[in-house]
mmCIF file of N, CA and C in Angstrom:
data_model
loop_
_atom_site.group_PDB
_atom_site.id
_atom_site.type_symbol
_atom_site.label_atom_id
_atom_site.label_comp_id
_atom_site.label_asym_id
_atom_site.label_seq_id
_atom_site.Cartn_x
_atom_site.Cartn_y
_atom_site.Cartn_z
ATOM 1 N N LEU R 960 209.573 140.662 30.900
ATOM 2 C CA LEU R 960 209.747 139.468 31.543
ATOM 3 C C LEU R 960 209.021 139.023 32.490
ATOM 4 N N ALA R 961 208.735 139.882 33.437
ATOM 5 C CA ALA R 961 207.638 139.135 34.499
ATOM 6 C C ALA R 961 206.433 138.162 34.115
ATOM 7 N N ALA R 962 205.658 139.064 32.993
ATOM 8 C CA ALA R 962 204.574 138.581 32.278
ATOM 9 C C ALA R 962 204.907 137.471 31.701
ATOM 10 N N VAL R 963 205.861 137.559 31.027
ATOM 11 C CA VAL R 963 205.982 135.701 30.224
ATOM 12 C C VAL R 963 206.730 134.948 31.550
ATOM 13 N N ARG R 964 207.338 135.184 32.545
ATOM 14 C CA ARG R 964 207.419 134.226 33.681
ATOM 15 C C ARG R 964 206.072 133.697 34.304
ATOM 16 N N GLY R 965 205.326 134.698 34.469
ATOM 17 C CA GLY R 965 204.234 134.711 35.224
ATOM 18 C C GLY R 965 203.456 133.232 34.279
ATOM 19 N N ARG R 966 203.656 133.343 33.020
ATOM 20 C CA ARG R 966 202.829 132.118 32.467
ATOM 21 C C ARG R 966 203.580 130.866 32.302
ATOM 22 N N VAL R 967 204.781 130.787 32.927
ATOM 23 C CA VAL R 967 205.592 129.738 32.587
ATOM 24 C C VAL R 967 204.865 128.516 33.978
ATOM 25 N N PRO R 968 204.755 127.551 33.913
ATOM 26 C CA PRO R 968 204.276 126.663 35.305
ATOM 27 C C PRO R 968 205.849 126.338 36.030
ATOM 28 N N ALA R 969 205.934 126.592 37.434
ATOM 29 C CA ALA R 969 206.819 126.391 38.281
ATOM 30 C C ALA R 969 207.936 125.526 38.118
ATOM 31 N N ASP R 970 207.315 124.154 37.258
ATOM 32 C CA ASP R 970 208.141 123.254 37.264
ATOM 33 C C ASP R 970 208.963 123.076 36.063
ATOM 34 N N ARG R 971 208.877 124.239 35.178
ATOM 35 C CA ARG R 971 209.508 124.554 34.253
ATOM 36 C C ARG R 971 210.533 125.370 34.148
ATOM 37 N N THR R 972 211.601 125.670 33.366
ATOM 38 C CA THR R 972 212.566 126.625 33.297
ATOM 39 C C THR R 972 212.413 127.261 32.099
ATOM 40 N N LEU R 973 212.592 128.742 32.191
ATOM 41 C CA LEU R 973 212.305 129.666 31.108
ATOM 42 C C LEU R 973 213.727 130.128 30.615
ATOM 43 N N VAL R 974 214.224 129.332 29.523
ATOM 44 C CA VAL R 974 215.621 130.313 29.069
ATOM 45 C C VAL R 974 215.755 131.438 28.302
ATOM 46 N N ALA R 975 216.138 132.114 28.550
ATOM 47 C CA ALA R 975 216.334 133.329 27.689
ATOM 48 C C ALA R 975 217.176 133.439 26.553
ATOM 49 N N VAL R 976 217.354 133.208 25.266
ATOM 50 C CA VAL R 976 218.184 133.102 24.489
ATOM 51 C C VAL R 976 218.836 134.403 24.396
ATOM 52 N N SER R 977 219.858 134.470 24.338
ATOM 53 C CA SER R 977 220.645 135.786 24.098
ATOM 54 C C SER R 977 221.493 135.792 22.925
ATOM 55 N N LYS R 978 221.246 134.849 22.116
ATOM 56 C CA LYS R 978 222.038 135.283 20.863
ATOM 57 C C LYS R 978 222.439 136.259 20.489
ATOM 58 N N LEU R 979 223.605 136.735 20.257
ATOM 59 C CA LEU R 979 224.012 137.537 19.470
ATOM 60 C C LEU R 979 223.749 138.777 20.418
ATOM 61 N N LYS R 980 223.070 138.837 21.411
ATOM 62 C CA LYS R 980 222.589 140.091 22.105
ATOM 63 C C LYS R 980 223.989 140.488 23.344
ATOM 64 N N PRO R 981 224.189 141.404 23.366
ATOM 65 C CA PRO R 981 225.680 142.002 24.604
ATOM 66 C C PRO R 981 225.345 141.484 26.010
ATOM 67 N N ALA R 982 226.340 141.342 26.533
ATOM 68 C CA ALA R 982 226.113 140.907 27.880
ATOM 69 C C ALA R 982 225.315 141.872 28.746
ATOM 70 N N GLU R 983 225.751 142.840 28.834
ATOM 71 C CA GLU R 983 224.800 144.310 29.272
ATOM 72 C C GLU R 983 223.510 144.032 29.413
ATOM 73 N N LEU R 984 222.655 143.369 27.985
ATOM 74 C CA LEU R 984 221.594 142.992 27.964
ATOM 75 C C LEU R 984 221.358 141.767 29.153
ATOM 76 N N MET R 985 221.852 140.538 28.847
ATOM 77 C CA MET R 985 221.628 139.454 29.714
ATOM 78 C C MET R 985 222.226 140.316 31.574
ATOM 79 N N VAL R 986 222.800 141.184 31.541
ATOM 80 C CA VAL R 986 223.015 141.808 33.084
ATOM 81 C C VAL R 986 221.474 142.302 33.721
ATOM 82 N N CYS R 987 220.830 142.995 32.713
ATOM 83 C CA CYS R 987 219.476 143.793 32.634
ATOM 84 C C CYS R 987 218.995 142.914 32.813
ATOM 85 N N ALA R 988 218.353 141.340 32.281
ATOM 86 C CA ALA R 988 217.508 140.337 32.301
ATOM 87 C C ALA R 988 217.653 139.593 33.552
ATOM 88 N N TYR R 989 219.021 139.389 34.262
ATOM 89 C CA TYR R 989 219.489 139.025 35.247
ATOM 90 C C TYR R 989 218.734 139.888 36.466
ATOM 91 N N GLU R 990 218.873 140.946 36.346
ATOM 92 C CA GLU R 990 218.396 142.211 37.135
ATOM 93 C C GLU R 990 217.248 142.172 37.462
ATOM 94 N N ALA R 991 216.530 141.598 36.353
ATOM 95 C CA ALA R 991 214.983 141.482 36.218
ATOM 96 C C ALA R 991 214.597 140.328 37.182
ATOM 97 N N GLY R 992 215.306 139.432 37.305
ATOM 98 C CA GLY R 992 215.090 137.917 37.507
ATOM 99 C C GLY R 992 215.295 136.834 37.068
ATOM 100 N N GLN R 993 215.750 136.714 35.418
ATOM 101 C CA GLN R 993 215.983 135.902 34.859
ATOM 102 C C GLN R 993 217.492 135.378 35.317
ATOM 103 N N ARG R 994 217.350 133.993 35.392
ATOM 104 C CA ARG R 994 218.613 133.344 35.768
ATOM 105 C C ARG R 994 219.367 132.455 34.625
ATOM 106 N N ASP R 995 218.312 131.924 33.836
ATOM 107 C CA ASP R 995 218.977 130.927 32.857
ATOM 108 C C ASP R 995 218.929 131.696 31.353
ATOM 109 N N PHE R 996 220.178 131.581 31.018
ATOM 110 C CA PHE R 996 220.364 131.945 29.400
ATOM 111 C C PHE R 996 220.827 130.876 28.573
ATOM 112 N N GLY R 997 220.371 130.928 27.235
ATOM 113 C CA GLY R 997 220.591 130.137 26.433
ATOM 114 C C GLY R 997 221.806 130.548 25.391
ATOM 115 N N GLU R 998 222.691 129.941 24.829
ATOM 116 C CA GLU R 998 223.585 130.521 23.896
ATOM 117 C C GLU R 998 223.854 129.354 22.570
ATOM 118 N N ASN R 999 223.943 129.751 21.486
ATOM 119 C CA ASN R 999 223.952 128.858 20.592
ATOM 120 C C ASN R 999 225.581 128.859 20.076
ATOM 121 N N TYR R 1000 226.548 129.795 20.419
ATOM 122 C CA TYR R 1000 227.484 129.727 19.794
ATOM 123 C C TYR R 1000 228.711 129.588 20.927
ATOM 124 N N VAL R 1001 229.675 128.331 21.274
ATOM 125 C CA VAL R 1001 230.788 128.303 22.385
ATOM 126 C C VAL R 1001 231.302 129.603 22.570
ATOM 127 N N GLN R 1002 232.075 130.304 21.520
ATOM 128 C CA GLN R 1002 233.022 131.464 22.021
ATOM 129 C C GLN R 1002 231.864 132.953 22.682
ATOM 130 N N GLU R 1003 230.697 132.961 22.370
ATOM 131 C CA GLU R 1003 229.505 133.752 22.804
ATOM 132 C C GLU R 1003 229.504 133.349 24.354
ATOM 133 N N LEU R 1004 229.065 132.126 24.457
ATOM 134 C CA LEU R 1004 228.786 131.907 25.777
ATOM 135 C C LEU R 1004 230.100 132.058 26.772
ATOM 136 N N VAL R 1005 231.172 131.536 26.259
ATOM 137 C CA VAL R 1005 232.322 131.871 26.839
ATOM 138 C C VAL R 1005 232.912 133.201 27.458
ATOM 139 N N ASP R 1006 232.686 134.420 26.541
ATOM 140 C CA ASP R 1006 233.118 135.239 26.397
ATOM 141 C C ASP R 1006 231.775 135.994 27.433
ATOM 142 N N LYS R 1007 230.477 136.006 27.325
ATOM 143 C CA LYS R 1007 229.588 136.294 28.297
ATOM 144 C C LYS R 1007 229.737 135.746 29.395
ATOM 145 N N GLY R 1008 229.900 134.956 29.729
ATOM 146 C CA GLY R 1008 229.687 133.843 31.294
ATOM 147 C C GLY R 1008 230.602 134.782 32.198
ATOM 148 N N PRO R 1009 231.890 135.024 31.968
ATOM 149 C CA PRO R 1009 232.575 136.025 33.230
ATOM 150 C C PRO R 1009 231.900 137.350 33.577
ATOM 151 N N ARG R 1010 230.895 138.116 32.707
ATOM 152 C CA ARG R 1010 230.143 138.908 33.072
ATOM 153 C C ARG R 1010 229.091 138.816 33.782
ATOM 154 N N LEU R 1011 228.463 137.672 33.860
ATOM 155 C CA LEU R 1011 226.946 137.430 34.642
ATOM 156 C C LEU R 1011 227.651 137.064 35.920
ATOM 157 N N PRO R 1012 226.485 137.398 36.812
ATOM 158 C CA PRO R 1012 226.799 136.873 38.338
ATOM 159 C C PRO R 1012 227.080 135.463 38.234
ATOM 160 N N ALA R 1013 227.700 134.889 39.412
ATOM 161 C CA ALA R 1013 228.534 133.483 39.431
ATOM 162 C C ALA R 1013 226.955 132.592 39.572
ATOM 163 N N ASP R 1014 225.572 132.932 39.996
ATOM 164 C CA ASP R 1014 224.453 132.218 39.794
ATOM 165 C C ASP R 1014 223.638 131.991 38.718
ATOM 166 N N ALA R 1015 224.250 132.710 37.560
ATOM 167 C CA ALA R 1015 223.684 132.892 36.374
ATOM 168 C C ALA R 1015 223.857 131.304 35.863
ATOM 169 N N ARG R 1016 223.045 130.711 35.248
ATOM 170 C CA ARG R 1016 223.157 129.327 34.565
ATOM 171 C C ARG R 1016 222.943 129.632 32.811
ATOM 172 N N LEU R 1017 223.993 128.860 32.468
ATOM 173 C CA LEU R 1017 224.130 129.280 30.653
ATOM 174 C C LEU R 1017 223.620 128.074 30.412
ATOM 175 N N HIS R 1018 223.116 127.747 29.294
ATOM 176 C CA HIS R 1018 222.681 126.543 28.424
ATOM 177 C C HIS R 1018 223.432 126.626 27.230
ATOM 178 N N PHE R 1019 223.845 125.793 26.647
ATOM 179 C CA PHE R 1019 224.511 125.802 25.591
ATOM 180 C C PHE R 1019 223.302 125.005 24.362
ATOM 181 N N ILE R 1020 222.632 125.489 23.546
ATOM 182 C CA ILE R 1020 221.946 125.220 22.823
ATOM 183 C C ILE R 1020 222.315 125.163 21.154
ATOM 184 N N GLY R 1021 223.546 125.448 20.850
ATOM 185 C CA GLY R 1021 223.683 125.490 19.229
ATOM 186 C C GLY R 1021 224.372 123.907 19.094
ATOM 187 N N HIS R 1022 224.520 123.870 17.741
ATOM 188 C CA HIS R 1022 225.683 122.558 17.242
ATOM 189 C C HIS R 1022 226.748 122.840 17.669
ATOM 190 N N LEU R 1023 227.255 121.711 18.332
ATOM 191 C CA LEU R 1023 228.558 121.682 19.359
ATOM 192 C C LEU R 1023 229.215 120.739 18.556
ATOM 193 N N GLN R 1024 230.778 121.023 18.206
ATOM 194 C CA GLN R 1024 231.618 120.407 17.610
ATOM 195 C C GLN R 1024 232.935 119.509 18.727
ATOM 196 N N THR R 1025 233.291 118.347 18.635
ATOM 197 C CA THR R 1025 233.520 118.040 19.567
ATOM 198 C C THR R 1025 234.984 118.752 19.869
ATOM 199 N N ASN R 1026 235.782 119.562 18.986
ATOM 200 C CA ASN R 1026 236.768 120.076 19.120
ATOM 201 C C ASN R 1026 236.711 121.570 20.006
ATOM 202 N N LYS R 1027 235.228 122.069 20.182
ATOM 203 C CA LYS R 1027 234.910 122.939 21.277
ATOM 204 C C LYS R 1027 234.417 122.692 22.620
ATOM 205 N N VAL R 1028 234.643 121.342 22.793
ATOM 206 C CA VAL R 1028 233.831 120.614 24.203
ATOM 207 C C VAL R 1028 235.006 121.542 25.370
ATOM 208 N N LYS R 1029 236.132 121.159 25.223
ATOM 209 C CA LYS R 1029 237.016 121.724 26.658
ATOM 210 C C LYS R 1029 236.831 123.429 26.894
ATOM 211 N N LEU R 1030 236.684 123.792 25.721
ATOM 212 C CA LEU R 1030 236.192 125.140 25.791
ATOM 213 C C LEU R 1030 235.143 125.683 26.455
ATOM 214 N N LEU R 1031 234.373 125.118 26.088
ATOM 215 C CA LEU R 1031 232.865 125.130 26.337
ATOM 216 C C LEU R 1031 232.775 124.748 27.991
ATOM 217 N N LEU R 1032 233.184 123.729 28.229
ATOM 218 C CA LEU R 1032 233.229 123.052 29.571
ATOM 219 C C LEU R 1032 233.968 123.815 30.570
ATOM 220 N N SER R 1033 234.801 124.907 30.165
ATOM 221 C CA SER R 1033 235.583 125.623 31.023
ATOM 222 C C SER R 1033 234.817 126.774 31.566
ATOM 223 N N GLU R 1034 233.795 127.038 31.178
ATOM 224 C CA GLU R 1034 233.075 127.982 31.587
ATOM 225 C C GLU R 1034 232.183 127.523 32.792
ATOM 226 N N PRO R 1035 232.376 128.038 33.971
ATOM 227 C CA PRO R 1035 231.660 127.588 35.337
ATOM 228 C C PRO R 1035 230.166 127.765 35.501
ATOM 229 N N ARG R 1036 229.666 128.672 34.878
ATOM 230 C CA ARG R 1036 228.243 129.033 34.762
ATOM 231 C C ARG R 1036 227.356 127.997 33.837
ATOM 232 N N LEU R 1037 228.274 127.359 33.108
ATOM 233 C CA LEU R 1037 227.416 126.084 32.355
ATOM 234 C C LEU R 1037 226.662 124.932 32.918
ATOM 235 N N CYS R 1038 225.628 125.104 33.013
ATOM 236 C CA CYS R 1038 224.790 124.046 33.459
ATOM 237 C C CYS R 1038 224.187 122.862 32.734
ATOM 238 N N CYS R 1039 224.078 123.137 31.417
ATOM 239 C CA CYS R 1039 223.173 122.209 30.495
ATOM 240 C C CYS R 1039 223.732 122.314 29.140
ATOM 241 N N VAL R 1040 223.848 121.218 28.323
ATOM 242 C CA VAL R 1040 224.430 121.263 26.877
ATOM 243 C C VAL R 1040 223.146 120.505 26.579
ATOM 244 N N HIS R 1041 222.269 121.023 25.632
ATOM 245 C CA HIS R 1041 221.099 120.709 25.256
ATOM 246 C C HIS R 1041 221.247 120.059 23.585
ATOM 247 N N THR R 1042 222.371 120.196 23.086
ATOM 248 C CA THR R 1042 222.068 119.640 21.482
ATOM 249 C C THR R 1042 223.295 118.618 21.336
ATOM 250 N N VAL R 1043 223.131 117.543 21.981
ATOM 251 C CA VAL R 1043 224.149 116.266 21.910
ATOM 252 C C VAL R 1043 223.574 115.304 20.890
ATOM 253 N N ASP R 1044 224.045 115.766 19.798
ATOM 254 C CA ASP R 1044 223.719 114.770 18.534
ATOM 255 C C ASP R 1044 224.360 113.561 18.057
ATOM 256 N N SER R 1045 225.520 113.363 18.621
ATOM 257 C CA SER R 1045 226.510 111.924 18.235
ATOM 258 C C SER R 1045 226.963 111.111 19.553
ATOM 259 N N LEU R 1046 227.255 109.866 19.554
ATOM 260 C CA LEU R 1046 227.795 109.081 20.349
ATOM 261 C C LEU R 1046 229.041 109.855 20.592
ATOM 262 N N LYS R 1047 230.131 110.534 19.449
ATOM 263 C CA LYS R 1047 231.337 110.831 19.686
ATOM 264 C C LYS R 1047 231.094 111.997 20.557
ATOM 265 N N LEU R 1048 230.315 112.772 20.316
ATOM 266 C CA LEU R 1048 230.366 113.934 21.085
ATOM 267 C C LEU R 1048 229.775 113.783 22.593
ATOM 268 N N ALA R 1049 228.948 112.860 22.687
ATOM 269 C CA ALA R 1049 228.555 112.865 24.371
ATOM 270 C C ALA R 1049 229.674 111.975 24.969
ATOM 271 N N ALA R 1050 230.494 111.097 24.504
ATOM 272 C CA ALA R 1050 231.829 110.638 24.985
ATOM 273 C C ALA R 1050 232.612 111.627 25.298
ATOM 274 N N GLU R 1051 232.914 112.453 24.089
ATOM 275 C CA GLU R 1051 233.898 113.535 24.511
ATOM 276 C C GLU R 1051 233.517 114.467 25.543
ATOM 277 N N LEU R 1052 232.270 114.889 25.886
ATOM 278 C CA LEU R 1052 231.683 115.733 26.865
ATOM 279 C C LEU R 1052 231.866 114.725 28.423
ATOM 280 N N GLN R 1053 231.379 113.795 28.102
ATOM 281 C CA GLN R 1053 231.944 112.664 29.268
ATOM 282 C C GLN R 1053 233.167 112.748 29.956
ATOM 283 N N LYS R 1054 234.287 112.535 28.724
ATOM 284 C CA LYS R 1054 235.524 112.503 29.162
ATOM 285 C C LYS R 1054 236.396 113.731 29.321
ATOM 286 N N ARG R 1055 235.620 115.101 29.360
ATOM 287 C CA ARG R 1055 236.181 116.189 29.518
ATOM 288 C C ARG R 1055 235.730 116.593 30.845
ATOM 289 N N ALA R 1056 234.040 116.378 31.048
ATOM 290 C CA ALA R 1056 233.661 116.598 32.134
ATOM 291 C C ALA R 1056 234.503 116.023 33.155
ATOM 292 N N ALA R 1057 234.578 114.848 33.288
ATOM 293 C CA ALA R 1057 235.293 113.839 34.480
ATOM 294 C C ALA R 1057 236.362 114.751 34.618
ATOM 295 N N ALA R 1058 237.398 115.419 33.619
ATOM 296 C CA ALA R 1058 238.563 115.782 33.565
ATOM 297 C C ALA R 1058 238.805 117.212 34.570
ATOM 298 N N LEU R 1059 237.370 118.125 34.372
ATOM 299 C CA LEU R 1059 237.184 119.602 34.473
ATOM 300 C C LEU R 1059 236.467 119.127 35.980
ATOM 301 N N ARG R 1060 235.512 118.365 36.262
ATOM 302 C CA ARG R 1060 234.729 118.830 37.336
ATOM 303 C C ARG R 1060 234.743 117.481 38.164
ATOM 304 N N PRO R 1061 235.997 116.657 38.559
ATOM 305 C CA PRO R 1061 235.960 115.693 39.094
ATOM 306 C C PRO R 1061 235.164 115.404 40.334
#
């Protein structure tokens, strides 16, 4: 992990994709200095989030359905949704984010 991070410019963020990996491996990566983790399933992200330290940053990188937005935004470690592919989804994210995080 250190060798990879050493090649990433300081103005970039290395997001470790934890797709279907157990939260214990994410904790090991966290202990090695990794802070940003990507998940492509909403349920995986919300299940793993509480098992990570509070300063871990979770990125959603998968296809997001509007009916999963509320659940996704309930995870306080969520810092970014990378895959907004419709105006309807963007509007739902905006509406739910305003309600949950005023």
